[in-house]
């Protein structure tokens, strides 16, 4: 007569010593443990095997890496119990967003001794309620003001861009329409390889930046920082989205932002040529 199959658990942590210690504790608690040391390894295992429990570090080494793993597990196996480890005690006080996707948060290393009991408790009660999915377009629409603020923070740290003295309203005047275009693009996807739609506002932005004294390099750097801020917003909201849709959205976002930059640069260059023409007497 065969015994009951062990509960299968995926442990994800980039600290080899902690990973080994926790793995031994879990195996002693009668769990069948598989380990991954980073996000890529974890996602490969999630895609090829079935697990009952996920225990993941939150930072590996980037902030929120554990949420990426949790998102993958929620998509592949919504019934799995998911627990996040954090080395930062303040996470317990600021955990609302994380708890929307995970079943619990433990502060390491102090809570390791309670891990087996917690997992057994969560397995009895079952995973938390299924999270409400939100489209990436809606997230960017809702988070437009905070994303613009993040972008301004990055621009403020770049003295090259700030060599052009503009007030906040003037510097960000083009962004509300750009985000509106981006949200429209996400809600009305184009076939892969299609040309993005023409944006008169982008061309006007290029003309305005030339009048303001920007160099072409400054415009490119601003656009690069904008993409970083947009992707940071997505990272902060991974717990709200369908993980399988993120890559397609990222491709559309990058294409739209690059297209708008190209259109702005076309207006910028056209104005440069006009300025370079000789003045007739």
PDB file of C-alpha atoms in Angstrom, residues 138-255:
ATOM      1  CA  UNK A 138      -6.626  50.609 -17.082  1.00  0.00           C
ATOM      2  CA  UNK A 139      -3.607  50.505 -14.786  1.00  0.00           C
ATOM      3  CA  UNK A 140      -1.723  53.032 -16.930  1.00  0.00           C
ATOM      4  CA  UNK A 141      -4.837  55.180 -17.163  1.00  0.00           C
ATOM      5  CA  UNK A 142      -5.290  55.155 -13.379  1.00  0.00           C
ATOM      6  CA  UNK A 143      -1.585  55.575 -12.675  1.00  0.00           C
ATOM      7  CA  UNK A 144      -0.862  58.312 -15.225  1.00  0.00           C
ATOM      8  CA  UNK A 145      -0.293  61.033 -12.569  1.00  0.00           C
ATOM      9  CA  UNK A 146       2.010  58.847 -10.452  1.00  0.00           C
ATOM     10  CA  UNK A 147       3.925  57.671 -13.534  1.00  0.00           C
ATOM     11  CA  UNK A 148       4.452  61.271 -14.626  1.00  0.00           C
ATOM     12  CA  UNK A 149       5.704  62.090 -11.116  1.00  0.00           C
ATOM     13  CA  UNK A 150       8.137  59.177 -11.288  1.00  0.00           C
ATOM     14  CA  UNK A 151       9.329  60.429 -14.679  1.00  0.00           C
ATOM     15  CA  UNK A 152       9.837  63.944 -13.310  1.00  0.00           C
ATOM     16  CA  UNK A 153      11.926  62.523 -10.475  1.00  0.00           C
ATOM     17  CA  UNK A 154      14.174  60.794 -12.993  1.00  0.00           C
ATOM     18  CA  UNK A 155      14.411  63.922 -15.147  1.00  0.00           C
ATOM     19  CA  UNK A 156      15.225  66.040 -12.070  1.00  0.00           C
ATOM     20  CA  UNK A 157      18.177  63.732 -11.375  1.00  0.00           C
ATOM     21  CA  UNK A 158      19.559  64.274 -14.891  1.00  0.00           C
ATOM     22  CA  UNK A 159      21.407  67.582 -14.962  1.00  0.00           C
ATOM     23  CA  UNK A 160      21.853  67.336 -18.738  1.00  0.00           C
ATOM     24  CA  UNK A 161      18.106  67.481 -19.324  1.00  0.00           C
ATOM     25  CA  UNK A 162      17.600  70.023 -16.540  1.00  0.00           C
ATOM     26  CA  UNK A 163      20.016  72.402 -18.248  1.00  0.00           C
ATOM     27  CA  UNK A 164      16.846  73.522 -20.027  1.00  0.00           C
ATOM     28  CA  UNK A 165      14.972  75.518 -17.390  1.00  0.00           C
ATOM     29  CA  UNK A 166      11.249  74.646 -17.566  1.00  0.00           C
ATOM     30  CA  UNK A 167       8.530  74.613 -14.949  1.00  0.00           C
ATOM     31  CA  UNK A 168       6.837  71.295 -14.213  1.00  0.00           C
ATOM     32  CA  UNK A 169       3.673  72.066 -16.153  1.00  0.00           C
ATOM     33  CA  UNK A 170       5.613  73.023 -19.285  1.00  0.00           C
ATOM     34  CA  UNK A 171       7.975  70.067 -19.101  1.00  0.00           C
ATOM     35  CA  UNK A 172       5.123  67.551 -18.763  1.00  0.00           C
ATOM     36  CA  UNK A 173       2.596  69.248 -21.072  1.00  0.00           C
ATOM     37  CA  UNK A 174       2.904  66.526 -23.740  1.00  0.00           C
ATOM     38  CA  UNK A 175       2.478  63.543 -21.423  1.00  0.00           C
ATOM     39  CA  UNK A 176      -1.309  63.437 -20.780  1.00  0.00           C
ATOM     40  CA  UNK A 177      -1.985  63.097 -24.522  1.00  0.00           C
ATOM     41  CA  UNK A 178       0.845  60.575 -24.907  1.00  0.00           C
ATOM     42  CA  UNK A 179      -0.667  58.423 -22.150  1.00  0.00           C
ATOM     43  CA  UNK A 180      -4.116  58.768 -23.724  1.00  0.00           C
ATOM     44  CA  UNK A 181      -2.662  57.542 -27.040  1.00  0.00           C
ATOM     45  CA  UNK A 182      -0.905  54.702 -25.237  1.00  0.00           C
ATOM     46  CA  UNK A 183      -4.064  53.575 -23.442  1.00  0.00           C
ATOM     47  CA  UNK A 184      -5.989  53.704 -26.740  1.00  0.00           C
ATOM     48  CA  UNK A 185      -3.280  51.589 -28.399  1.00  0.00           C
ATOM     49  CA  UNK A 186      -3.479  48.959 -25.641  1.00  0.00           C
ATOM     50  CA  UNK A 187      -7.265  48.799 -25.878  1.00  0.00           C
ATOM     51  CA  UNK A 188      -7.151  48.657 -29.682  1.00  0.00           C
ATOM     52  CA  UNK A 189      -4.110  46.451 -30.373  1.00  0.00           C
ATOM     53  CA  UNK A 190      -2.410  46.496 -33.745  1.00  0.00           C
ATOM     54  CA  UNK A 191      -1.138  43.432 -35.547  1.00  0.00           C
ATOM     55  CA  UNK A 192       2.512  42.705 -34.762  1.00  0.00           C
ATOM     56  CA  UNK A 193       4.703  44.691 -37.158  1.00  0.00           C
ATOM     57  CA  UNK A 194       2.007  47.256 -38.026  1.00  0.00           C
ATOM     58  CA  UNK A 195       2.907  50.937 -38.083  1.00  0.00           C
ATOM     59  CA  UNK A 196       1.698  52.921 -35.101  1.00  0.00           C
ATOM     60  CA  UNK A 197      -0.945  55.549 -35.715  1.00  0.00           C
ATOM     61  CA  UNK A 198       0.041  59.119 -36.557  1.00  0.00           C
ATOM     62  CA  UNK A 199       0.037  61.453 -33.561  1.00  0.00           C
ATOM     63  CA  UNK A 200      -0.186  65.169 -34.418  1.00  0.00           C
ATOM     64  CA  UNK A 201       0.544  65.912 -30.764  1.00  0.00           C
ATOM     65  CA  UNK A 202       3.900  64.092 -31.019  1.00  0.00           C
ATOM     66  CA  UNK A 203       4.962  66.192 -34.011  1.00  0.00           C
ATOM     67  CA  UNK A 204       3.927  69.375 -32.173  1.00  0.00           C
ATOM     68  CA  UNK A 205       5.942  68.202 -29.172  1.00  0.00           C
ATOM     69  CA  UNK A 206       9.067  67.928 -31.343  1.00  0.00           C
ATOM     70  CA  UNK A 207       8.601  71.491 -32.617  1.00  0.00           C
ATOM     71  CA  UNK A 208       8.042  72.773 -29.089  1.00  0.00           C
ATOM     72  CA  UNK A 209      11.100  71.018 -27.657  1.00  0.00           C
ATOM     73  CA  UNK A 210      13.255  72.649 -30.355  1.00  0.00           C
ATOM     74  CA  UNK A 211      11.857  76.066 -29.460  1.00  0.00           C
ATOM     75  CA  UNK A 212      12.631  75.323 -25.813  1.00  0.00           C
ATOM     76  CA  UNK A 213      16.281  74.623 -26.656  1.00  0.00           C
ATOM     77  CA  UNK A 214      16.383  70.834 -26.336  1.00  0.00           C
ATOM     78  CA  UNK A 215      18.988  68.877 -28.256  1.00  0.00           C
ATOM     79  CA  UNK A 216      17.976  65.679 -30.043  1.00  0.00           C
ATOM     80  CA  UNK A 217      19.928  63.689 -27.430  1.00  0.00           C
ATOM     81  CA  UNK A 218      17.904  65.295 -24.620  1.00  0.00           C
ATOM     82  CA  UNK A 219      14.644  64.255 -26.294  1.00  0.00           C
ATOM     83  CA  UNK A 220      15.850  60.676 -26.686  1.00  0.00           C
ATOM     84  CA  UNK A 221      16.913  60.545 -23.021  1.00  0.00           C
ATOM     85  CA  UNK A 222      13.552  61.885 -21.850  1.00  0.00           C
ATOM     86  CA  UNK A 223      11.795  59.208 -23.891  1.00  0.00           C
ATOM     87  CA  UNK A 224      14.048  56.491 -22.461  1.00  0.00           C
ATOM     88  CA  UNK A 225      13.281  57.614 -18.906  1.00  0.00           C
ATOM     89  CA  UNK A 226       9.577  57.652 -19.727  1.00  0.00           C
ATOM     90  CA  UNK A 227       9.694  53.987 -20.733  1.00  0.00           C
ATOM     91  CA  UNK A 228      11.529  53.173 -17.508  1.00  0.00           C
ATOM     92  CA  UNK A 229       8.834  54.956 -15.478  1.00  0.00           C
ATOM     93  CA  UNK A 230       6.031  53.176 -17.348  1.00  0.00           C
ATOM     94  CA  UNK A 231       7.638  49.783 -16.793  1.00  0.00           C
ATOM     95  CA  UNK A 232       8.172  50.633 -13.109  1.00  0.00           C
ATOM     96  CA  UNK A 233       4.442  51.316 -12.856  1.00  0.00           C
ATOM     97  CA  UNK A 234       3.726  47.896 -14.369  1.00  0.00           C
ATOM     98  CA  UNK A 235       6.188  46.264 -11.952  1.00  0.00           C
ATOM     99  CA  UNK A 236       4.413  47.945  -9.034  1.00  0.00           C
ATOM    100  CA  UNK A 237       1.065  46.596 -10.254  1.00  0.00           C
ATOM    101  CA  UNK A 238       1.951  43.055 -11.327  1.00  0.00           C
ATOM    102  CA  UNK A 239      -0.360  41.707  -8.643  1.00  0.00           C
ATOM    103  CA  UNK A 240      -3.321  43.173 -10.589  1.00  0.00           C
ATOM    104  CA  UNK A 241      -2.639  41.806 -14.072  1.00  0.00           C
ATOM    105  CA  UNK A 242      -2.768  38.556 -15.982  1.00  0.00           C
ATOM    106  CA  UNK A 243       0.886  37.569 -16.132  1.00  0.00           C
ATOM    107  CA  UNK A 244       0.504  36.005 -19.582  1.00  0.00           C
ATOM    108  CA  UNK A 245      -0.504  39.368 -21.098  1.00  0.00           C
ATOM    109  CA  UNK A 246       2.413  41.410 -19.777  1.00  0.00           C
ATOM    110  CA  UNK A 247       4.922  40.661 -22.555  1.00  0.00           C
ATOM    111  CA  UNK A 248       2.496  41.604 -25.348  1.00  0.00           C
ATOM    112  CA  UNK A 249       1.645  44.844 -23.537  1.00  0.00           C
ATOM    113  CA  UNK A 250       5.318  45.698 -22.986  1.00  0.00           C
ATOM    114  CA  UNK A 251       5.988  45.260 -26.709  1.00  0.00           C
ATOM    115  CA  UNK A 252       3.052  47.545 -27.584  1.00  0.00           C
ATOM    116  CA  UNK A 253       4.134  50.149 -25.029  1.00  0.00           C
ATOM    117  CA  UNK A 254       7.727  50.223 -26.286  1.00  0.00           C
ATOM    118  CA  UNK A 255       6.562  50.449 -29.899  1.00  0.00           C
TER     119      UNK A 255
END
